[in-house]
mmCIF file of C-alpha atoms in Angstrom:
data_model
loop_
_atom_site.group_PDB
_atom_site.id
_atom_site.type_symbol
_atom_site.label_atom_id
_atom_site.label_comp_id
_atom_site.label_asym_id
_atom_site.label_seq_id
_atom_site.Cartn_x
_atom_site.Cartn_y
_atom_site.Cartn_z
ATOM 1 C CA MET A 1 79.160 -55.650 130.809
ATOM 2 C CA ALA A 2 76.359 -53.223 131.361
ATOM 3 C CA THR A 3 73.115 -54.905 132.253
ATOM 4 C CA GLU A 4 70.999 -51.891 131.436
ATOM 5 C CA VAL A 5 70.813 -49.905 128.234
ATOM 6 C CA ARG A 6 73.228 -47.059 128.560
ATOM 7 C CA GLU A 7 71.367 -43.779 128.385
ATOM 8 C CA GLN A 8 74.487 -41.919 127.442
ATOM 9 C CA VAL A 9 74.627 -38.485 125.935
ATOM 10 C CA ASP A 10 75.368 -38.956 122.267
ATOM 11 C CA GLU A 11 76.122 -35.620 120.706
ATOM 12 C CA LEU A 12 77.374 -34.732 117.259
ATOM 13 C CA VAL A 13 79.516 -31.616 117.298
ATOM 14 C CA ILE A 14 80.174 -29.820 114.019
ATOM 15 C CA GLY A 15 82.087 -26.619 114.411
ATOM 16 C CA GLY A 16 80.285 -24.795 117.190
ATOM 17 C CA THR A 17 77.032 -26.666 116.693
ATOM 18 C CA THR A 18 75.924 -29.553 118.861
ATOM 19 C CA LEU A 19 73.327 -31.915 117.460
ATOM 20 C CA HIS A 20 71.407 -34.767 119.049
ATOM 21 C CA SER A 21 69.481 -35.853 115.974
ATOM 22 C CA ARG A 22 71.738 -37.316 113.348
ATOM 23 C CA LEU A 23 69.203 -36.983 110.568
ATOM 24 C CA VAL A 24 69.817 -33.846 108.527
ATOM 25 C CA HIS A 25 66.554 -33.056 106.756
ATOM 26 C CA GLY A 26 66.413 -31.533 103.278
ATOM 27 C CA THR A 27 63.632 -29.082 102.430
ATOM 28 C CA GLY A 28 63.504 -29.297 98.633
ATOM 29 C CA LYS A 29 60.988 -30.962 96.320
ATOM 30 C CA PHE A 30 58.135 -31.159 98.830
ATOM 31 C CA THR A 31 54.673 -30.876 97.327
ATOM 32 C CA SER A 32 53.671 -28.180 99.803
ATOM 33 C CA ASN A 33 54.828 -26.259 102.841
ATOM 34 C CA ALA A 34 52.312 -28.121 104.920
ATOM 35 C CA VAL A 35 53.763 -31.490 103.928
ATOM 36 C CA LEU A 36 57.292 -30.317 104.698
ATOM 37 C CA ALA A 37 56.167 -28.926 108.044
ATOM 38 C CA GLU A 38 54.556 -32.239 108.971
ATOM 39 C CA CYS A 39 57.689 -34.156 107.903
ATOM 40 C CA LEU A 40 59.769 -31.967 110.198
ATOM 41 C CA ARG A 41 57.349 -32.615 113.052
ATOM 42 C CA GLN A 42 57.614 -36.360 112.469
ATOM 43 C CA ALA A 43 61.377 -36.610 111.942
ATOM 44 C CA LYS A 44 62.316 -33.992 114.545
ATOM 45 C CA PRO A 45 65.622 -33.061 112.913
ATOM 46 C CA GLU A 46 67.753 -30.333 114.417
ATOM 47 C CA MET A 47 69.590 -29.403 111.228
ATOM 48 C CA ILE A 48 67.861 -28.660 107.930
ATOM 49 C CA THR A 49 69.324 -27.702 104.572
ATOM 50 C CA LEU A 50 68.225 -24.720 102.529
ATOM 51 C CA ALA A 51 69.124 -23.158 99.201
ATOM 52 C CA VAL A 52 69.637 -19.479 98.413
ATOM 53 C CA ARG A 53 67.770 -18.078 95.432
ATOM 54 C CA ARG A 54 66.579 -14.825 93.958
ATOM 55 C CA LEU A 55 63.365 -13.520 95.428
ATOM 56 C CA GLY A 56 60.577 -13.525 92.871
ATOM 57 C CA LEU A 57 59.811 -9.850 92.431
ATOM 58 C CA GLN A 58 56.231 -10.564 91.470
ATOM 59 C CA ASP A 59 55.299 -12.458 94.609
ATOM 60 C CA GLY A 60 56.427 -9.796 97.055
ATOM 61 C CA ALA A 61 57.435 -11.091 100.457
ATOM 62 C CA GLN A 62 55.985 -14.560 99.959
ATOM 63 C CA SER A 63 58.343 -17.347 100.955
ATOM 64 C CA GLU A 64 57.866 -20.991 100.150
ATOM 65 C CA LEU A 65 59.184 -21.707 103.628
ATOM 66 C CA ALA A 66 56.637 -19.397 105.251
ATOM 67 C CA ASP A 67 55.095 -22.208 107.315
ATOM 68 C CA ILE A 68 58.434 -23.311 108.715
ATOM 69 C CA ASP A 69 59.835 -21.776 111.884
ATOM 70 C CA LEU A 70 63.420 -21.562 110.660
ATOM 71 C CA GLY A 71 64.504 -20.235 114.034
ATOM 72 C CA SER A 72 63.829 -23.589 115.650
ATOM 73 C CA PHE A 73 66.408 -25.375 113.492
ATOM 74 C CA THR A 74 70.125 -25.210 112.846
ATOM 75 C CA LEU A 75 70.222 -23.997 109.266
ATOM 76 C CA LEU A 76 72.662 -25.492 106.794
ATOM 77 C CA PRO A 77 72.568 -23.322 103.659
ATOM 78 C CA ASN A 78 73.906 -25.041 100.568
ATOM 79 C CA THR A 79 75.642 -23.671 97.506
ATOM 80 C CA ALA A 80 73.478 -25.672 95.118
ATOM 81 C CA GLY A 81 73.433 -24.097 91.699
ATOM 82 C CA ALA A 82 77.156 -23.343 91.762
ATOM 83 C CA VAL A 83 79.338 -24.808 89.031
ATOM 84 C CA THR A 84 82.399 -22.695 89.797
ATOM 85 C CA VAL A 85 84.401 -21.862 92.910
ATOM 86 C CA GLU A 86 83.372 -18.217 92.625
ATOM 87 C CA GLN A 87 79.662 -19.038 92.502
ATOM 88 C CA ALA A 88 79.966 -21.345 95.486
ATOM 89 C CA VAL A 89 81.784 -18.722 97.542
ATOM 90 C CA ARG A 90 79.209 -16.089 96.637
ATOM 91 C CA LEU A 91 76.282 -18.354 97.515
ATOM 92 C CA ALA A 92 77.973 -19.267 100.785
ATOM 93 C CA ARG A 93 78.346 -15.594 101.695
ATOM 94 C CA LEU A 94 74.719 -14.904 100.812
ATOM 95 C CA GLY A 95 73.618 -17.889 102.882
ATOM 96 C CA ARG A 96 75.649 -16.700 105.845
ATOM 97 C CA ALA A 97 74.072 -13.262 105.585
ATOM 98 C CA ALA A 98 70.613 -14.825 105.451
ATOM 99 C CA GLY A 99 71.158 -17.256 108.302
ATOM 100 C CA LEU A 100 72.550 -17.098 111.752
ATOM 101 C CA SER A 101 75.722 -19.147 111.535
ATOM 102 C CA ASP A 102 78.839 -19.851 109.504
ATOM 103 C CA LEU A 103 77.677 -23.309 108.482
ATOM 104 C CA VAL A 104 77.655 -24.037 104.763
ATOM 105 C CA LYS A 105 77.229 -27.163 102.684
ATOM 106 C CA VAL A 106 79.578 -26.637 99.760
ATOM 107 C CA GLU A 107 78.167 -28.118 96.577
ATOM 108 C CA VAL A 108 79.851 -27.456 93.242
ATOM 109 C CA ILE A 109 78.383 -29.502 90.434
ATOM 110 C CA GLY A 110 80.797 -30.706 87.772
ATOM 111 C CA ASP A 111 78.368 -32.342 85.364
ATOM 112 C CA ASP A 112 74.834 -31.128 84.785
ATOM 113 C CA GLU A 113 73.477 -34.529 83.793
ATOM 114 C CA THR A 114 74.722 -36.709 86.623
ATOM 115 C CA LEU A 115 74.932 -33.789 89.076
ATOM 116 C CA LEU A 116 78.158 -35.265 90.376
ATOM 117 C CA PRO A 117 80.387 -32.814 92.224
ATOM 118 C CA ASP A 118 83.469 -31.185 90.710
ATOM 119 C CA PRO A 119 86.363 -32.450 92.850
ATOM 120 C CA GLY A 120 88.834 -29.661 92.112
ATOM 121 C CA ALA A 121 86.339 -26.835 92.494
ATOM 122 C CA THR A 122 84.856 -28.378 95.634
ATOM 123 C CA LEU A 123 88.296 -28.605 97.218
ATOM 124 C CA GLU A 124 89.222 -25.044 96.273
ATOM 125 C CA ALA A 125 85.884 -23.627 97.466
ATOM 126 C CA THR A 126 86.342 -25.501 100.732
ATOM 127 C CA ARG A 127 89.803 -23.995 101.198
ATOM 128 C CA GLN A 128 88.580 -20.471 100.492
ATOM 129 C CA LEU A 129 85.542 -20.693 102.729
ATOM 130 C CA VAL A 130 87.510 -22.237 105.593
ATOM 131 C CA ALA A 131 89.913 -19.289 105.272
ATOM 132 C CA GLU A 132 86.930 -16.942 105.523
ATOM 133 C CA GLY A 133 85.859 -18.530 108.768
ATOM 134 C CA PHE A 134 83.031 -20.699 107.513
ATOM 135 C CA THR A 135 82.226 -24.066 109.030
ATOM 136 C CA VAL A 136 82.381 -26.034 105.806
ATOM 137 C CA LEU A 137 80.602 -29.297 105.019
ATOM 138 C CA PRO A 138 81.545 -30.208 101.460
ATOM 139 C CA TYR A 139 79.383 -32.503 99.355
ATOM 140 C CA THR A 140 81.647 -34.952 97.565
ATOM 141 C CA SER A 141 81.680 -38.114 95.529
ATOM 142 C CA ASP A 142 82.486 -41.364 97.327
ATOM 143 C CA ASP A 143 86.169 -41.028 96.431
ATOM 144 C CA VAL A 144 88.244 -41.839 99.494
ATOM 145 C CA VAL A 145 91.252 -39.682 98.684
ATOM 146 C CA GLN A 146 89.085 -36.689 97.775
ATOM 147 C CA ALA A 147 87.373 -37.035 101.146
ATOM 148 C CA ILE A 148 90.771 -37.108 102.856
ATOM 149 C CA ARG A 149 91.853 -33.962 100.984
ATOM 150 C CA LEU A 150 88.665 -32.146 101.982
ATOM 151 C CA ALA A 151 89.262 -33.034 105.617
ATOM 152 C CA GLU A 152 92.846 -31.836 105.337
ATOM 153 C CA ALA A 153 91.550 -28.582 103.858
ATOM 154 C CA GLY A 154 89.671 -27.945 107.065
ATOM 155 C CA ALA A 155 86.197 -29.314 106.390
ATOM 156 C CA ALA A 156 84.228 -29.561 109.626
ATOM 157 C CA ALA A 157 82.456 -32.611 108.247
ATOM 158 C CA VAL A 158 82.598 -34.380 104.898
ATOM 159 C CA MET A 159 79.457 -35.388 103.013
ATOM 160 C CA PRO A 160 80.049 -38.227 100.555
ATOM 161 C CA LEU A 161 77.189 -39.241 98.308
ATOM 162 C CA ALA A 162 75.508 -42.622 98.562
ATOM 163 C CA ALA A 163 74.347 -42.249 94.951
ATOM 164 C CA PRO A 164 73.713 -39.331 92.571
ATOM 165 C CA ILE A 165 71.346 -36.651 93.859
ATOM 166 C CA GLY A 166 67.671 -37.548 93.764
ATOM 167 C CA THR A 167 68.147 -41.110 92.505
ATOM 168 C CA THR A 168 67.241 -42.935 95.742
ATOM 169 C CA LEU A 169 69.483 -45.778 94.557
ATOM 170 C CA GLY A 170 70.924 -46.318 98.013
ATOM 171 C CA VAL A 171 74.591 -46.783 98.848
ATOM 172 C CA LEU A 172 76.289 -47.714 95.574
ATOM 173 C CA ASN A 173 79.776 -48.137 96.970
ATOM 174 C CA PRO A 174 79.582 -49.402 100.545
ATOM 175 C CA THR A 175 83.294 -50.140 100.669
ATOM 176 C CA ASN A 176 84.244 -46.575 99.824
ATOM 177 C CA ILE A 177 81.765 -45.114 102.302
ATOM 178 C CA ARG A 178 83.147 -47.377 105.005
ATOM 179 C CA LEU A 179 86.720 -46.480 104.105
ATOM 180 C CA ILE A 180 85.889 -42.774 104.223
ATOM 181 C CA ILE A 181 84.337 -43.214 107.669
ATOM 182 C CA LYS A 182 87.391 -45.196 108.787
ATOM 183 C CA LYS A 183 89.967 -42.785 107.408
ATOM 184 C CA LEU A 184 88.507 -39.430 108.444
ATOM 185 C CA LYS A 185 88.724 -38.018 111.924
ATOM 186 C CA CYS A 186 86.018 -35.446 111.214
ATOM 187 C CA PRO A 187 82.338 -36.432 111.082
ATOM 188 C CA VAL A 188 81.111 -38.113 107.898
ATOM 189 C CA ILE A 189 77.529 -37.381 106.890
ATOM 190 C CA VAL A 190 76.296 -39.533 104.031
ATOM 191 C CA ASP A 191 74.409 -37.314 101.633
ATOM 192 C CA ALA A 192 72.391 -37.821 98.479
ATOM 193 C CA GLY A 193 70.884 -40.885 96.898
ATOM 194 C CA LEU A 194 69.577 -42.697 99.952
ATOM 195 C CA GLY A 195 66.311 -44.416 99.152
ATOM 196 C CA VAL A 196 64.880 -46.232 102.135
ATOM 197 C CA PRO A 197 65.448 -46.122 105.883
ATOM 198 C CA SER A 198 67.561 -49.293 105.835
ATOM 199 C CA ASP A 199 70.067 -47.409 103.629
ATOM 200 C CA ALA A 200 70.388 -44.796 106.362
ATOM 201 C CA ALA A 201 70.574 -47.422 109.095
ATOM 202 C CA ARG A 202 73.422 -49.185 107.303
ATOM 203 C CA CYS A 203 75.398 -45.954 107.054
ATOM 204 C CA MET A 204 74.882 -45.318 110.744
ATOM 205 C CA GLU A 205 75.841 -48.897 111.638
ATOM 206 C CA TRP A 206 79.126 -48.352 109.793
ATOM 207 C CA GLY A 207 79.823 -45.324 111.954
ATOM 208 C CA ALA A 208 78.610 -42.436 109.865
ATOM 209 C CA ALA A 209 78.058 -39.387 112.033
ATOM 210 C CA GLY A 210 74.772 -38.693 110.280
ATOM 211 C CA VAL A 211 72.854 -38.788 107.033
ATOM 212 C CA LEU A 212 71.172 -36.136 104.928
ATOM 213 C CA VAL A 213 67.866 -37.163 103.371
ATOM 214 C CA ASN A 214 65.662 -35.147 101.054
ATOM 215 C CA THR A 215 64.190 -36.825 97.967
ATOM 216 C CA ALA A 216 63.530 -40.151 99.677
ATOM 217 C CA ILE A 217 61.219 -38.333 102.086
ATOM 218 C CA ALA A 218 59.841 -35.633 99.811
ATOM 219 C CA ARG A 219 58.873 -38.050 97.061
ATOM 220 C CA ALA A 220 57.618 -40.921 99.196
ATOM 221 C CA GLN A 221 53.940 -41.806 98.881
ATOM 222 C CA ASP A 222 53.443 -40.636 102.465
ATOM 223 C CA PRO A 223 56.279 -38.180 103.188
ATOM 224 C CA PRO A 224 55.587 -37.582 106.901
ATOM 225 C CA LEU A 225 55.485 -41.319 107.612
ATOM 226 C CA MET A 226 58.699 -41.806 105.657
ATOM 227 C CA ALA A 227 60.289 -38.912 107.554
ATOM 228 C CA ARG A 228 59.519 -40.672 110.812
ATOM 229 C CA ALA A 229 60.805 -43.976 109.427
ATOM 230 C CA PHE A 230 64.129 -42.379 108.488
ATOM 231 C CA ALA A 231 64.445 -40.794 111.922
ATOM 232 C CA GLU A 232 63.834 -44.180 113.559
ATOM 233 C CA ALA A 233 66.308 -45.892 111.250
ATOM 234 C CA VAL A 234 69.000 -43.322 111.930
ATOM 235 C CA ALA A 235 68.515 -43.710 115.661
ATOM 236 C CA ALA A 236 68.505 -47.508 115.388
ATOM 237 C CA GLY A 237 71.622 -47.547 113.233
ATOM 238 C CA ARG A 238 73.424 -45.238 115.621
ATOM 239 C CA SER A 239 72.522 -47.396 118.608
ATOM 240 C CA ALA A 240 73.720 -50.463 116.722
ATOM 241 C CA PHE A 241 77.026 -48.796 115.964
ATOM 242 C CA LEU A 242 77.501 -47.858 119.608
ATOM 243 C CA ALA A 243 76.475 -51.360 120.683
ATOM 244 C CA GLY A 244 79.065 -53.008 118.433
ATOM 245 C CA ARG A 245 78.029 -55.824 116.177
ATOM 246 C CA ALA A 246 78.600 -59.507 116.966
ATOM 247 C CA ASP A 247 81.525 -61.241 115.302
ATOM 248 C CA VAL A 248 80.903 -62.806 111.925
ATOM 249 C CA SER A 249 81.455 -66.551 111.799
ATOM 250 C CA ILE A 250 81.351 -68.896 108.849
ATOM 251 C CA ALA A 251 80.739 -71.813 111.161
ATOM 252 C CA ALA A 252 77.277 -72.169 112.636
ATOM 253 C CA LEU A 253 77.155 -71.630 116.365
ATOM 254 C CA ALA A 254 74.090 -72.962 118.195
ATOM 255 C CA SER A 255 72.152 -70.365 120.101
ATOM 256 C CA SER A 256 70.414 -72.975 122.293
ATOM 257 C CA PRO A 257 72.181 -75.350 124.708
ATOM 258 C CA THR A 258 73.526 -78.481 123.019
ATOM 259 C CA GLU A 259 73.254 -80.517 126.216
ATOM 260 C CA GLY A 260 70.224 -81.601 128.163
ATOM 261 C CA ILE A 261 68.144 -82.321 125.113
ATOM 262 C CA PRO A 262 65.282 -84.614 126.246
ATOM 263 C CA GLY A 263 65.568 -88.210 125.073
ATOM 264 C CA GLN A 264 63.185 -89.511 122.498
ATOM 265 C CA MET B 1 68.705 6.559 70.602
ATOM 266 C CA SER B 2 66.750 9.571 71.719
ATOM 267 C CA ALA B 3 67.936 11.733 74.538
ATOM 268 C CA GLU B 4 64.664 11.037 76.266
ATOM 269 C CA ILE B 5 65.308 7.290 76.579
ATOM 270 C CA GLU B 6 68.889 7.768 77.650
ATOM 271 C CA ALA B 7 67.700 10.082 80.377
ATOM 272 C CA VAL B 8 65.714 7.294 82.080
ATOM 273 C CA GLU B 9 68.049 6.121 84.805
ATOM 274 C CA GLN B 10 67.892 2.441 85.503
ATOM 275 C CA LEU B 11 69.247 -0.144 87.851
ATOM 276 C CA THR B 12 69.200 -3.915 87.580
ATOM 277 C CA VAL B 13 67.289 -5.879 90.198
ATOM 278 C CA ASN B 14 67.505 -9.663 90.092
ATOM 279 C CA GLY B 15 68.470 -9.453 86.451
ATOM 280 C CA GLU B 16 65.609 -7.164 85.457
ATOM 281 C CA ALA B 17 65.941 -3.511 84.459
ATOM 282 C CA MET B 18 64.054 -1.165 86.739
ATOM 283 C CA ALA B 19 63.584 2.597 86.644
ATOM 284 C CA LEU B 20 65.528 4.324 89.381
ATOM 285 C CA SER B 21 62.967 7.178 89.539
ATOM 286 C CA GLU B 22 62.261 8.037 93.176
ATOM 287 C CA LEU B 23 64.308 5.225 94.693
ATOM 288 C CA ALA B 24 67.027 6.892 96.754
ATOM 289 C CA THR B 25 68.108 3.978 98.934
ATOM 290 C CA LEU B 26 68.019 0.202 99.181
ATOM 291 C CA GLY B 27 65.292 0.612 101.767
ATOM 292 C CA ASP B 28 63.197 2.540 99.248
ATOM 293 C CA LEU B 29 63.660 -0.248 96.717
ATOM 294 C CA LEU B 30 62.539 -2.969 99.130
ATOM 295 C CA ALA B 31 59.546 -0.887 100.183
ATOM 296 C CA SER B 32 58.539 -0.327 96.566
ATOM 297 C CA LEU B 33 58.684 -4.094 96.012
ATOM 298 C CA LYS B 34 56.727 -4.703 99.227
ATOM 299 C CA VAL B 35 59.578 -6.856 100.550
ATOM 300 C CA ALA B 36 60.121 -7.034 104.299
ATOM 301 C CA PRO B 37 63.849 -6.293 104.837
ATOM 302 C CA GLN B 38 64.120 -8.915 107.565
ATOM 303 C CA ARG B 39 63.167 -11.654 105.109
ATOM 304 C CA VAL B 40 65.857 -11.078 102.524
ATOM 305 C CA VAL B 41 69.553 -10.585 101.939
ATOM 306 C CA VAL B 42 70.541 -7.851 99.535
ATOM 307 C CA GLU B 43 73.691 -7.647 97.459
ATOM 308 C CA LEU B 44 74.427 -4.188 96.037
ATOM 309 C CA ASN B 45 77.193 -4.100 93.446
ATOM 310 C CA GLY B 46 78.770 -7.189 94.993
ATOM 311 C CA VAL B 47 78.521 -5.982 98.591
ATOM 312 C CA ILE B 48 76.347 -8.242 100.743
ATOM 313 C CA TYR B 49 74.168 -6.872 103.513
ATOM 314 C CA ARG B 50 72.757 -9.088 106.213
ATOM 315 C CA ARG B 51 69.028 -9.215 106.733
ATOM 316 C CA GLY B 52 67.670 -5.795 107.586
ATOM 317 C CA GLU B 53 71.028 -4.059 107.082
ATOM 318 C CA GLY B 54 72.280 -1.602 104.467
ATOM 319 C CA LEU B 55 68.876 -0.011 104.012
ATOM 320 C CA ASP B 56 70.375 3.486 103.981
ATOM 321 C CA SER B 57 72.731 2.631 101.112
ATOM 322 C CA PRO B 58 72.182 5.134 98.277
ATOM 323 C CA LEU B 59 71.167 3.848 94.858
ATOM 324 C CA ASP B 60 72.601 5.145 91.599
ATOM 325 C CA ALA B 61 71.976 4.515 87.943
ATOM 326 C CA GLY B 62 73.665 1.318 86.786
ATOM 327 C CA ASP B 63 73.610 -0.319 90.195
ATOM 328 C CA VAL B 64 73.230 -4.084 90.237
ATOM 329 C CA VAL B 65 71.041 -5.409 93.029
ATOM 330 C CA GLU B 66 70.382 -9.014 93.968
ATOM 331 C CA ILE B 67 67.626 -9.757 96.457
ATOM 332 C CA VAL B 68 67.774 -13.342 97.705
ATOM 333 C CA HIS B 69 66.122 -15.508 100.315
ATOM 334 C CA PHE B 70 66.100 -19.076 101.537
ATOM 335 C CA VAL B 71 64.139 -21.606 99.548
ATOM 336 C CA GLY B 72 63.767 -25.338 99.957
ATOM 337 C CA GLY B 73 66.874 -27.302 99.045
ATOM 338 C CA GLY B 74 68.822 -30.431 99.811
#
């Protein structure tokens, strides 16, 4: 048994990308660029998500991400806005042309009210983009078999939702998330619906490779402080997973010696 | 329809009709919109050009151009 904390290298490899931070940071819904920039300074993520949209022709070269040094992050463009395979593939190609890598978070929404992903279209888009050489991270429901199919289709990592996008409800189906982590050989990054850092820590304790957090940070009362809290929780949860939890026992087991108790 | 209106050659940029007029290339279009080519990705009639590329591509009436960039997202 090691008597010192192991300072081991703990890397997450997705495709050709090596990450040390397991918190993937969203960039949507922040009240300002300055707030987002401060969140990124506090959370120190290596990978951030982005969306691809039309440039507003009236605002010239202005970018809402102007304050962010995109070059200092691994960019994970998403296909948000797609409701068909074709739209997702097109957005993925545009994102690849805008960024510097083949990474793409495939997101094909199947219902515009719940924003839950379309399983069939997500699977087909994953297949097509893998065939085109993309490193594909599909966003999926917490369905175990769908996650298995996505991995079989060549996903570099699978991103099951904790809860519907933007709800901050936390992990609604812990059993399914744990089964997905157990069944898949590729990294599992829990995405969407996390609310508080303990949600993220739980996912990491179960063995998730990472979590993606956006709304829970962007809409917190103090986003930069919440960003830091999530980063700490992710790190703590990861360490706990690596440490291995103690066995669960129904019977009480005294922590203090039962002998040598002073007489009364 | 008058011949005069039909004679105005147009292209579509991000869903909006725009007069082709003096715009000979994609680079001309970006310059006229005051858009730095390195900041955007351009799709011309379904063909995607990486940032800063395809600027010499000629423009013709009826062309469909999409100019996109990264925005915040989750």
